Amino acid sequence: MAVFLGVPLAIYLVFVISPFAQAVYYSMTSWGGFSNSMPFVGLDNYVKLFHDDIFLIAIRNNIILVIFLPIITIILSLILATLVTVGGSSRGQIKGLKGSGFYRVISFFPYVIPAVVIGVIWAQIYDPSSGLLNGILTHLGFDGVKSFPWLGDSRTAMAASMAVIVWGFVGFYMILFIAAIKGIPAETFEAARIDGAGRFRTATTITIPLIRDTIQTAYVYMGILALDAFVYMSVLNSTGGPANSTLVMSQKLFSTAFSKSQFGLACAMGVVLAAITLIFSALVFLVNRLTGGSKDVSA
Amino acid sequence: MSILNKPVQRRGFLRGALATAVVVPLGGALASCAGGGGSSSTSAAAGGEVSATNPFGVAKTGTLDAVIFKGGYGIDYVDFAGAILKKNFPDITVKISPSTDIAQEMQPRFVGGTPPDLIDNSGAKSIGFSTILDQLEDLKSITEANNLEGTKIADTLYDGVLAPGTFDGKVAAINYVLTVYAIWYSKSLFDANGWTVPTTWDEAMALGAKAKAKGKYLFLWGKEAATYYQTMAIESAIKEGGDEVRLALENLKPNCWSLPAIQSVFTALEKIIKAGYVKPGGSGTQFTAAQAQWSNNQDALLYPSGSWIENEMKDQTKADFKMTGAPTPVVSTSPKIPQSGVRSAAGEPYIVPTKGKNVAAGKELLRIMLSKDSAVNFAKTKLAPTVVKGTVPADGFGSTALVSQTTMLDNAKKNIFTWNFIDLYGMNPDQLVPWNSFLDGKLDAAGLTKALQEITDKVANDSSVTKIEVK
């Protein structure tokens, strides 16, 4: 008992709960970060936060990310996963497209590249004067985009940044979904096919309901990443993007702490970020339950 | 049924345990969380004997722990001084470590009461001075001491170089490198085309038209360095409106960005931007890439920056570029401060934390760096002057940029000024946003003014930020 419960519990207390509690306490001080003096100011920092127009923009950007990133990533990776597992010839055994092993490997490539490197590569691709993207587009005859700053225009910066994150994660979630689809007995698909279901029908009424829990997990994971997004956003647009259009809470937190030395305020941002993350996870579980996720469909 | 219930009970117990786990430390934290592990008090290291050659009484043994920002200048110039210290005090262990992220790496050491003995608090991630001021040694003891050659250090420094590191009369930092801010251009390119460097914004506008005819731009920028144009604008406005402009900004006065001098410069810049003389796309270009478009491709004629630009772009500068600096243009022909005036500030602020283990050795290392040998070594290897006078020969070690710095400083005479408010309150990240939009043409001068004023007001009205009054 002492070993199996006590030790992990102690570790959990020391390394998870206590830093969190400390952050909550610091968030109610005006701690500057470089000394031991931490005047207690109550909820002042929170009041200040919700009057800070730039922080509110950052929250808005995170919410945009948390809505769109998981949806886009999951839909794309579901399509890919279906194609390489059950999307193949409708004759004979249930199998994926021709050469699916190859697709599976190359789609996974972006995931093994460190996030910082992905950011650096794409920042080069998006470069207005000498980037690959504008090079290709002007070559194709779109002269309007000559020296168009994809990351420097507030209309496109967010979408361009999201595209980079999606690019980096589609491969991983594809593999996750492949594993889930492989867990479905082939007979189920065969039965559906005999009943006359096409590929799209099979995907929507057989595959998706059967791997529902995996999709929910993917949604939560991708959502938590979207609520952070620090690495990608700070490499692609370290300054928060044009008109703060790609600024996320974690970036604002970092600059508040380390360039403005307002650690108390930064801790308050951290607490708000944590609260939003918890609310998000709870929402995903709630929605899944309300839409019938608790029904047992596996047998 | 009873079997089915079992795991539920177990889960319930775990849940209760976790709830307790959450509550207990929270109470503890609330009760006791007065700070990190702040324990050790002031400096230790039994002092050595104070003498003419050892003015701070460095102990014979011990460790010197210095953390140096590793930016454009590297850290080998500090190693050079460290080697001299090692020669004078053979039993001291000299530890000089590089850091690219001073604030983040030093924060736990300051809170824990174990900061290093000497820090180069520089770079984009430096520590804001207003937060650590009371934890730093007054370095007047260094400037009052003699250097290794036996001259009082205060007498060997350029005028005004201690000002940026002096807060409320306390020399909290000694800035080591002398930076001259200017607009930089290729003398060879200008000579080949018969162009002259603009001294007023109207001339700049005319030069823009000539550049356009050659398929070039007047200016270009990169997203992380958009505020170089703010530096240029403030400098031009201070020359136009005199010291009152500088003081209004330094003291975060209401409506300081609406002063006529600043507005006239913003309007002039707006005209240049609207005329299409600024290379588009800068807000999506990395600043070093943008700078290479200037120094290598010569897409634009002028680039406002500090004198570090030569060293920074060394590998990406066209062969016969002849990089030269000139004072920023002004609005009218009769500015309050002559057009030859320049912003020159000593950079790379060196600080000695009071709680360092070997404060005396930290000061000694800085004293060695301010001596002739180390200063000459720096100028020669980095092609930039230190705050120590007379270390750059007339040929500037073969660098046209270095020669032009000396020329600008000589021509400016007493009209050398600087400001601190942006770094002091960490406003640069916020200011980059409107400057990128302004250079992009998406924001006009009025919009820029409004955005900058909002950023300034936010700091001015924030009671938790310690303000430092500038007179």
PDB file of N, CA, C and O in Angstrom, chain A residues 49-110:
ATOM      1  N   LEU A  49      -5.741  41.426 -16.190  1.00  0.00           N
ATOM      2  CA  LEU A  49      -5.717  40.560 -17.371  1.00  0.00           C
ATOM      3  C   LEU A  49      -6.934  40.760 -18.247  1.00  0.00           C
ATOM      4  O   LEU A  49      -6.817  40.873 -19.465  1.00  0.00           O
ATOM      5  N   PHE A  50      -8.103  40.802 -17.601  1.00  0.00           N
ATOM      6  CA  PHE A  50      -9.308  40.867 -18.415  1.00  0.00           C
ATOM      7  C   PHE A  50      -9.610  42.279 -18.892  1.00  0.00           C
ATOM      8  O   PHE A  50     -10.575  42.502 -19.602  1.00  0.00           O
ATOM      9  N   HIS A  51      -8.736  43.214 -18.518  1.00  0.00           N
ATOM     10  CA  HIS A  51      -8.829  44.537 -19.121  1.00  0.00           C
ATOM     11  C   HIS A  51      -7.712  44.765 -20.122  1.00  0.00           C
ATOM     12  O   HIS A  51      -7.592  45.838 -20.682  1.00  0.00           O
ATOM     13  N   ASP A  52      -6.872  43.741 -20.304  1.00  0.00           N
ATOM     14  CA  ASP A  52      -5.724  43.868 -21.200  1.00  0.00           C
ATOM     15  C   ASP A  52      -6.152  43.439 -22.600  1.00  0.00           C
ATOM     16  O   ASP A  52      -6.366  42.254 -22.862  1.00  0.00           O
ATOM     17  N   ASP A  53      -6.299  44.428 -23.487  1.00  0.00           N
ATOM     18  CA  ASP A  53      -6.818  44.084 -24.815  1.00  0.00           C
ATOM     19  C   ASP A  53      -5.933  43.077 -25.541  1.00  0.00           C
ATOM     20  O   ASP A  53      -6.427  42.221 -26.261  1.00  0.00           O
ATOM     21  N   ILE A  54      -4.612  43.141 -25.319  1.00  0.00           N
ATOM     22  CA  ILE A  54      -3.738  42.221 -26.054  1.00  0.00           C
ATOM     23  C   ILE A  54      -3.892  40.795 -25.540  1.00  0.00           C
ATOM     24  O   ILE A  54      -3.918  39.835 -26.310  1.00  0.00           O
ATOM     25  N   PHE A  55      -4.056  40.653 -24.217  1.00  0.00           N
ATOM     26  CA  PHE A  55      -4.268  39.296 -23.693  1.00  0.00           C
ATOM     27  C   PHE A  55      -5.596  38.728 -24.192  1.00  0.00           C
ATOM     28  O   PHE A  55      -5.697  37.540 -24.497  1.00  0.00           O
ATOM     29  N   LEU A  56      -6.590  39.583 -24.291  1.00  0.00           N
ATOM     30  CA  LEU A  56      -7.882  39.111 -24.797  1.00  0.00           C
ATOM     31  C   LEU A  56      -7.765  38.662 -26.253  1.00  0.00           C
ATOM     32  O   LEU A  56      -8.377  37.680 -26.657  1.00  0.00           O
ATOM     33  N   ILE A  57      -6.926  39.388 -27.017  1.00  0.00           N
ATOM     34  CA  ILE A  57      -6.680  38.946 -28.400  1.00  0.00           C
ATOM     35  C   ILE A  57      -6.027  37.571 -28.387  1.00  0.00           C
ATOM     36  O   ILE A  57      -6.377  36.677 -29.163  1.00  0.00           O
ATOM     37  N   ALA A  58      -5.079  37.385 -27.461  1.00  0.00           N
ATOM     38  CA  ALA A  58      -4.390  36.094 -27.371  1.00  0.00           C
ATOM     39  C   ALA A  58      -5.378  34.981 -27.032  1.00  0.00           C
ATOM     40  O   ALA A  58      -5.322  33.895 -27.618  1.00  0.00           O
ATOM     41  N   ILE A  59      -6.305  35.253 -26.103  1.00  0.00           N
ATOM     42  CA  ILE A  59      -7.317  34.239 -25.773  1.00  0.00           C
ATOM     43  C   ILE A  59      -8.148  33.923 -27.017  1.00  0.00           C
ATOM     44  O   ILE A  59      -8.375  32.760 -27.347  1.00  0.00           O
ATOM     45  N   ARG A  60      -8.558  34.983 -27.717  1.00  0.00           N
ATOM     46  CA  ARG A  60      -9.356  34.776 -28.928  1.00  0.00           C
ATOM     47  C   ARG A  60      -8.601  33.890 -29.927  1.00  0.00           C
ATOM     48  O   ARG A  60      -9.150  32.942 -30.475  1.00  0.00           O
ATOM     49  N   ASN A  61      -7.300  34.191 -30.114  1.00  0.00           N
ATOM     50  CA  ASN A  61      -6.520  33.397 -31.060  1.00  0.00           C
ATOM     51  C   ASN A  61      -6.443  31.940 -30.629  1.00  0.00           C
ATOM     52  O   ASN A  61      -6.539  31.032 -31.458  1.00  0.00           O
ATOM     53  N   ASN A  62      -6.265  31.694 -29.319  1.00  0.00           N
ATOM     54  CA  ASN A  62      -6.211  30.321 -28.834  1.00  0.00           C
ATOM     55  C   ASN A  62      -7.545  29.612 -29.072  1.00  0.00           C
ATOM     56  O   ASN A  62      -7.576  28.427 -29.399  1.00  0.00           O
ATOM     57  N   ILE A  63      -8.635  30.351 -28.899  1.00  0.00           N
ATOM     58  CA  ILE A  63      -9.943  29.722 -29.097  1.00  0.00           C
ATOM     59  C   ILE A  63     -10.146  29.369 -30.573  1.00  0.00           C
ATOM     60  O   ILE A  63     -10.611  28.283 -30.905  1.00  0.00           O
ATOM     61  N   ILE A  64      -9.703  30.282 -31.454  1.00  0.00           N
ATOM     62  CA  ILE A  64      -9.759  29.952 -32.892  1.00  0.00           C
ATOM     63  C   ILE A  64      -8.968  28.679 -33.168  1.00  0.00           C
ATOM     64  O   ILE A  64      -9.430  27.753 -33.840  1.00  0.00           O
ATOM     65  N   LEU A  65      -7.760  28.617 -32.574  1.00  0.00           N
ATOM     66  CA  LEU A  65      -6.919  27.445 -32.793  1.00  0.00           C
ATOM     67  C   LEU A  65      -7.589  26.179 -32.278  1.00  0.00           C
ATOM     68  O   LEU A  65      -7.572  25.136 -32.928  1.00  0.00           O
ATOM     69  N   VAL A  66      -8.179  26.257 -31.086  1.00  0.00           N
ATOM     70  CA  VAL A  66      -8.710  25.049 -30.461  1.00  0.00           C
ATOM     71  C   VAL A  66      -9.963  24.567 -31.188  1.00  0.00           C
ATOM     72  O   VAL A  66     -10.316  23.396 -31.136  1.00  0.00           O
ATOM     73  N   ILE A  67     -10.624  25.463 -31.913  1.00  0.00           N
ATOM     74  CA  ILE A  67     -11.786  25.014 -32.682  1.00  0.00           C
ATOM     75  C   ILE A  67     -11.335  24.386 -33.997  1.00  0.00           C
ATOM     76  O   ILE A  67     -11.734  23.286 -34.355  1.00  0.00           O
ATOM     77  N   PHE A  68     -10.460  25.085 -34.710  1.00  0.00           N
ATOM     78  CA  PHE A  68     -10.145  24.643 -36.070  1.00  0.00           C
ATOM     79  C   PHE A  68      -9.049  23.585 -36.159  1.00  0.00           C
ATOM     80  O   PHE A  68      -9.146  22.653 -36.948  1.00  0.00           O
ATOM     81  N   LEU A  69      -7.987  23.743 -35.362  1.00  0.00           N
ATOM     82  CA  LEU A  69      -6.858  22.814 -35.515  1.00  0.00           C
ATOM     83  C   LEU A  69      -7.266  21.349 -35.373  1.00  0.00           C
ATOM     84  O   LEU A  69      -6.981  20.550 -36.266  1.00  0.00           O
ATOM     85  N   PRO A  70      -7.951  20.963 -34.257  1.00  0.00           N
ATOM     86  CA  PRO A  70      -8.282  19.545 -34.128  1.00  0.00           C
ATOM     87  C   PRO A  70      -9.198  19.072 -35.241  1.00  0.00           C
ATOM     88  O   PRO A  70      -8.969  17.999 -35.812  1.00  0.00           O
ATOM     89  N   ILE A  71     -10.189  19.894 -35.615  1.00  0.00           N
ATOM     90  CA  ILE A  71     -11.134  19.448 -36.646  1.00  0.00           C
ATOM     91  C   ILE A  71     -10.408  19.172 -37.956  1.00  0.00           C
ATOM     92  O   ILE A  71     -10.523  18.085 -38.539  1.00  0.00           O
ATOM     93  N   ILE A  72      -9.609  20.152 -38.387  1.00  0.00           N
ATOM     94  CA  ILE A  72      -8.917  19.985 -39.673  1.00  0.00           C
ATOM     95  C   ILE A  72      -7.969  18.798 -39.618  1.00  0.00           C
ATOM     96  O   ILE A  72      -7.963  17.937 -40.502  1.00  0.00           O
ATOM     97  N   THR A  73      -7.156  18.749 -38.556  1.00  0.00           N
ATOM     98  CA  THR A  73      -6.176  17.673 -38.458  1.00  0.00           C
ATOM     99  C   THR A  73      -6.862  16.313 -38.443  1.00  0.00           C
ATOM    100  O   THR A  73      -6.454  15.386 -39.153  1.00  0.00           O
ATOM    101  N   ILE A  74      -7.932  16.190 -37.642  1.00  0.00           N
ATOM    102  CA  ILE A  74      -8.572  14.879 -37.496  1.00  0.00           C
ATOM    103  C   ILE A  74      -9.266  14.462 -38.780  1.00  0.00           C
ATOM    104  O   ILE A  74      -9.151  13.307 -39.210  1.00  0.00           O
ATOM    105  N   ILE A  75      -9.940  15.413 -39.440  1.00  0.00           N
ATOM    106  CA  ILE A  75     -10.605  15.037 -40.697  1.00  0.00           C
ATOM    107  C   ILE A  75      -9.579  14.570 -41.725  1.00  0.00           C
ATOM    108  O   ILE A  75      -9.718  13.500 -42.329  1.00  0.00           O
ATOM    109  N   LEU A  76      -8.510  15.344 -41.862  1.00  0.00           N
ATOM    110  CA  LEU A  76      -7.496  14.958 -42.847  1.00  0.00           C
ATOM    111  C   LEU A  76      -6.882  13.607 -42.514  1.00  0.00           C
ATOM    112  O   LEU A  76      -6.731  12.744 -43.376  1.00  0.00           O
ATOM    113  N   SER A  77      -6.535  13.417 -41.242  1.00  0.00           N
ATOM    114  CA  SER A  77      -5.853  12.169 -40.919  1.00  0.00           C
ATOM    115  C   SER A  77      -6.822  10.985 -40.987  1.00  0.00           C
ATOM    116  O   SER A  77      -6.412   9.877 -41.327  1.00  0.00           O
ATOM    117  N   LEU A  78      -8.112  11.242 -40.692  1.00  0.00           N
ATOM    118  CA  LEU A  78      -9.102  10.160 -40.839  1.00  0.00           C
ATOM    119  C   LEU A  78      -9.218   9.727 -42.293  1.00  0.00           C
ATOM    120  O   LEU A  78      -9.258   8.533 -42.595  1.00  0.00           O
ATOM    121  N   ILE A  79      -9.255  10.727 -43.180  1.00  0.00           N
ATOM    122  CA  ILE A  79      -9.352  10.391 -44.607  1.00  0.00           C
ATOM    123  C   ILE A  79      -8.143   9.556 -45.027  1.00  0.00           C
ATOM    124  O   ILE A  79      -8.272   8.491 -45.633  1.00  0.00           O
ATOM    125  N   LEU A  80      -6.966  10.039 -44.624  1.00  0.00           N
ATOM    126  CA  LEU A  80      -5.749   9.310 -44.998  1.00  0.00           C
ATOM    127  C   LEU A  80      -5.750   7.908 -44.408  1.00  0.00           C
ATOM    128  O   LEU A  80      -5.434   6.924 -45.089  1.00  0.00           O
ATOM    129  N   ALA A  81      -6.130   7.810 -43.123  1.00  0.00           N
ATOM    130  CA  ALA A  81      -6.109   6.509 -42.466  1.00  0.00           C
ATOM    131  C   ALA A  81      -7.076   5.551 -43.153  1.00  0.00           C
ATOM    132  O   ALA A  81      -6.761   4.375 -43.362  1.00  0.00           O
ATOM    133  N   THR A  82      -8.252   6.060 -43.529  1.00  0.00           N
ATOM    134  CA  THR A  82      -9.219   5.203 -44.204  1.00  0.00           C
ATOM    135  C   THR A  82      -8.676   4.732 -45.546  1.00  0.00           C
ATOM    136  O   THR A  82      -8.780   3.555 -45.898  1.00  0.00           O
ATOM    137  N   LEU A  83      -8.064   5.659 -46.270  1.00  0.00           N
ATOM    138  CA  LEU A  83      -7.548   5.297 -47.596  1.00  0.00           C
ATOM    139  C   LEU A  83      -6.483   4.213 -47.502  1.00  0.00           C
ATOM    140  O   LEU A  83      -6.471   3.302 -48.323  1.00  0.00           O
ATOM    141  N   VAL A  84      -5.605   4.295 -46.531  1.00  0.00           N
ATOM    142  CA  VAL A  84      -4.526   3.298 -46.501  1.00  0.00           C
ATOM    143  C   VAL A  84      -4.925   2.012 -45.780  1.00  0.00           C
ATOM    144  O   VAL A  84      -4.144   1.068 -45.766  1.00  0.00           O
ATOM    145  N   THR A  85      -6.127   1.972 -45.173  1.00  0.00           N
ATOM    146  CA  THR A  85      -6.515   0.711 -44.538  1.00  0.00           C
ATOM    147  C   THR A  85      -7.649   0.008 -45.267  1.00  0.00           C
ATOM    148  O   THR A  85      -7.546  -1.171 -45.585  1.00  0.00           O
ATOM    149  N   VAL A  86      -8.743   0.724 -45.519  1.00  0.00           N
ATOM    150  CA  VAL A  86      -9.903   0.043 -46.105  1.00  0.00           C
ATOM    151  C   VAL A  86     -10.362   0.679 -47.412  1.00  0.00           C
ATOM    152  O   VAL A  86     -11.400   0.317 -47.949  1.00  0.00           O
ATOM    153  N   GLY A  87      -9.579   1.638 -47.913  1.00  0.00           N
ATOM    154  CA  GLY A  87     -10.053   2.367 -49.084  1.00  0.00           C
ATOM    155  C   GLY A  87      -9.663   1.743 -50.412  1.00  0.00           C
ATOM    156  O   GLY A  87      -9.876   2.339 -51.466  1.00  0.00           O
ATOM    157  N   GLY A  88      -9.065   0.567 -50.357  1.00  0.00           N
ATOM    158  CA  GLY A  88      -8.536  -0.023 -51.586  1.00  0.00           C
ATOM    159  C   GLY A  88      -9.614  -0.647 -52.464  1.00  0.00           C
ATOM    160  O   GLY A  88     -10.806  -0.348 -52.319  1.00  0.00           O
ATOM    161  N   SER A  89      -9.169  -1.548 -53.307  1.00  0.00           N
ATOM    162  CA  SER A  89     -10.053  -2.189 -54.278  1.00  0.00           C
ATOM    163  C   SER A  89     -11.274  -2.797 -53.592  1.00  0.00           C
ATOM    164  O   SER A  89     -11.191  -3.346 -52.504  1.00  0.00           O
ATOM    165  N   SER A  90     -12.421  -2.701 -54.244  1.00  0.00           N
ATOM    166  CA  SER A  90     -13.624  -3.229 -53.620  1.00  0.00           C
ATOM    167  C   SER A  90     -13.815  -4.712 -53.941  1.00  0.00           C
ATOM    168  O   SER A  90     -14.847  -5.286 -53.676  1.00  0.00           O
ATOM    169  N   ARG A  91     -12.822  -5.332 -54.519  1.00  0.00           N
ATOM    170  CA  ARG A  91     -12.869  -6.776 -54.747  1.00  0.00           C
ATOM    171  C   ARG A  91     -11.895  -7.454 -53.807  1.00  0.00           C
ATOM    172  O   ARG A  91     -10.899  -6.859 -53.416  1.00  0.00           O
ATOM    173  N   GLY A  92     -12.182  -8.677 -53.483  1.00  0.00           N
ATOM    174  CA  GLY A  92     -11.263  -9.477 -52.653  1.00  0.00           C
ATOM    175  C   GLY A  92     -11.190  -8.957 -51.233  1.00  0.00           C
ATOM    176  O   GLY A  92     -12.119  -8.331 -50.717  1.00  0.00           O
ATOM    177  N   GLN A  93     -10.008  -9.234 -50.635  1.00  0.00           N
ATOM    178  CA  GLN A  93      -9.814  -8.869 -49.229  1.00  0.00           C
ATOM    179  C   GLN A  93      -9.952  -7.365 -48.998  1.00  0.00           C
ATOM    180  O   GLN A  93      -9.666  -6.569 -49.881  1.00  0.00           O
ATOM    181  N   ILE A  94     -10.360  -7.011 -47.757  1.00  0.00           N
ATOM    182  CA  ILE A  94     -10.398  -5.601 -47.382  1.00  0.00           C
ATOM    183  C   ILE A  94      -8.965  -5.089 -47.248  1.00  0.00           C
ATOM    184  O   ILE A  94      -8.176  -5.636 -46.472  1.00  0.00           O
ATOM    185  N   LYS A  95      -8.593  -4.097 -48.004  1.00  0.00           N
ATOM    186  CA  LYS A  95      -7.228  -3.569 -47.904  1.00  0.00           C
ATOM    187  C   LYS A  95      -7.174  -2.102 -48.339  1.00  0.00           C
ATOM    188  O   LYS A  95      -8.156  -1.563 -48.846  1.00  0.00           O
ATOM    189  N   GLY A  96      -6.006  -1.526 -48.130  1.00  0.00           N
ATOM    190  CA  GLY A  96      -5.854  -0.109 -48.442  1.00  0.00           C
ATOM    191  C   GLY A  96      -5.516   0.119 -49.900  1.00  0.00           C
ATOM    192  O   GLY A  96      -5.472  -0.814 -50.700  1.00  0.00           O
ATOM    193  N   LEU A  97      -5.276   1.366 -50.238  1.00  0.00           N
ATOM    194  CA  LEU A  97      -4.886   1.715 -51.597  1.00  0.00           C
ATOM    195  C   LEU A  97      -3.575   1.054 -51.964  1.00  0.00           C
ATOM    196  O   LEU A  97      -2.795   0.680 -51.095  1.00  0.00           O
ATOM    197  N   LYS A  98      -3.324   0.962 -53.233  1.00  0.00           N
ATOM    198  CA  LYS A  98      -2.045   0.435 -53.695  1.00  0.00           C
ATOM    199  C   LYS A  98      -0.910   1.329 -53.173  1.00  0.00           C
ATOM    200  O   LYS A  98      -1.027   2.559 -53.201  1.00  0.00           O
ATOM    201  N   GLY A  99       0.148   0.703 -52.689  1.00  0.00           N
ATOM    202  CA  GLY A  99       1.293   1.488 -52.210  1.00  0.00           C
ATOM    203  C   GLY A  99       1.036   2.190 -50.894  1.00  0.00           C
ATOM    204  O   GLY A  99       1.685   3.177 -50.563  1.00  0.00           O
ATOM    205  N   SER A 100       0.033   1.672 -50.126  1.00  0.00           N
ATOM    206  CA  SER A 100      -0.324   2.395 -48.903  1.00  0.00           C
ATOM    207  C   SER A 100       0.808   2.376 -47.881  1.00  0.00           C
ATOM    208  O   SER A 100       0.941   3.313 -47.100  1.00  0.00           O
ATOM    209  N   GLY A 101       1.638   1.334 -47.903  1.00  0.00           N
ATOM    210  CA  GLY A 101       2.772   1.288 -46.966  1.00  0.00           C
ATOM    211  C   GLY A 101       3.677   2.493 -47.158  1.00  0.00           C
ATOM    212  O   GLY A 101       4.127   3.129 -46.199  1.00  0.00           O
ATOM    213  N   PHE A 102       3.872   2.856 -48.422  1.00  0.00           N
ATOM    214  CA  PHE A 102       4.722   3.992 -48.762  1.00  0.00           C
ATOM    215  C   PHE A 102       4.112   5.300 -48.249  1.00  0.00           C
ATOM    216  O   PHE A 102       4.767   6.091 -47.585  1.00  0.00           O
ATOM    217  N   TYR A 103       2.816   5.469 -48.513  1.00  0.00           N
ATOM    218  CA  TYR A 103       2.145   6.695 -48.042  1.00  0.00           C
ATOM    219  C   TYR A 103       2.226   6.810 -46.536  1.00  0.00           C
ATOM    220  O   TYR A 103       2.408   7.885 -45.983  1.00  0.00           O
ATOM    221  N   ARG A 104       2.048   5.639 -45.875  1.00  0.00           N
ATOM    222  CA  ARG A 104       2.047   5.627 -44.427  1.00  0.00           C
ATOM    223  C   ARG A 104       3.387   6.155 -43.896  1.00  0.00           C
ATOM    224  O   ARG A 104       3.435   6.945 -42.964  1.00  0.00           O
ATOM    225  N   VAL A 105       4.461   5.733 -44.518  1.00  0.00           N
ATOM    226  CA  VAL A 105       5.782   6.151 -44.051  1.00  0.00           C
ATOM    227  C   VAL A 105       6.016   7.640 -44.322  1.00  0.00           C
ATOM    228  O   VAL A 105       6.400   8.385 -43.432  1.00  0.00           O
ATOM    229  N   ILE A 106       5.711   8.077 -45.567  1.00  0.00           N
ATOM    230  CA  ILE A 106       6.039   9.484 -45.849  1.00  0.00           C
ATOM    231  C   ILE A 106       5.143  10.443 -45.082  1.00  0.00           C
ATOM    232  O   ILE A 106       5.575  11.517 -44.715  1.00  0.00           O
ATOM    233  N   SER A 107       3.891  10.048 -44.795  1.00  0.00           N
ATOM    234  CA  SER A 107       3.049  10.984 -44.039  1.00  0.00           C
ATOM    235  C   SER A 107       3.544  11.130 -42.611  1.00  0.00           C
ATOM    236  O   SER A 107       3.231  12.094 -41.937  1.00  0.00           O
ATOM    237  N   PHE A 108       4.274  10.136 -42.150  1.00  0.00           N
ATOM    238  CA  PHE A 108       4.756  10.195 -40.773  1.00  0.00           C
ATOM    239  C   PHE A 108       6.001  11.070 -40.662  1.00  0.00           C
ATOM    240  O   PHE A 108       6.356  11.512 -39.574  1.00  0.00           O
ATOM    241  N   PHE A 109       6.664  11.317 -41.765  1.00  0.00           N
ATOM    242  CA  PHE A 109       7.916  12.096 -41.735  1.00  0.00           C
ATOM    243  C   PHE A 109       7.826  13.409 -40.965  1.00  0.00           C
ATOM    244  O   PHE A 109       8.651  13.668 -40.096  1.00  0.00           O
ATOM    245  N   PRO A 110       6.829  14.262 -41.269  1.00  0.00           N
ATOM    246  CA  PRO A 110       6.824  15.557 -40.585  1.00  0.00           C
ATOM    247  C   PRO A 110       6.822  15.419 -39.073  1.00  0.00           C
ATOM    248  O   PRO A 110       7.398  16.235 -38.361  1.00  0.00           O
TER     249      PRO A 110
END
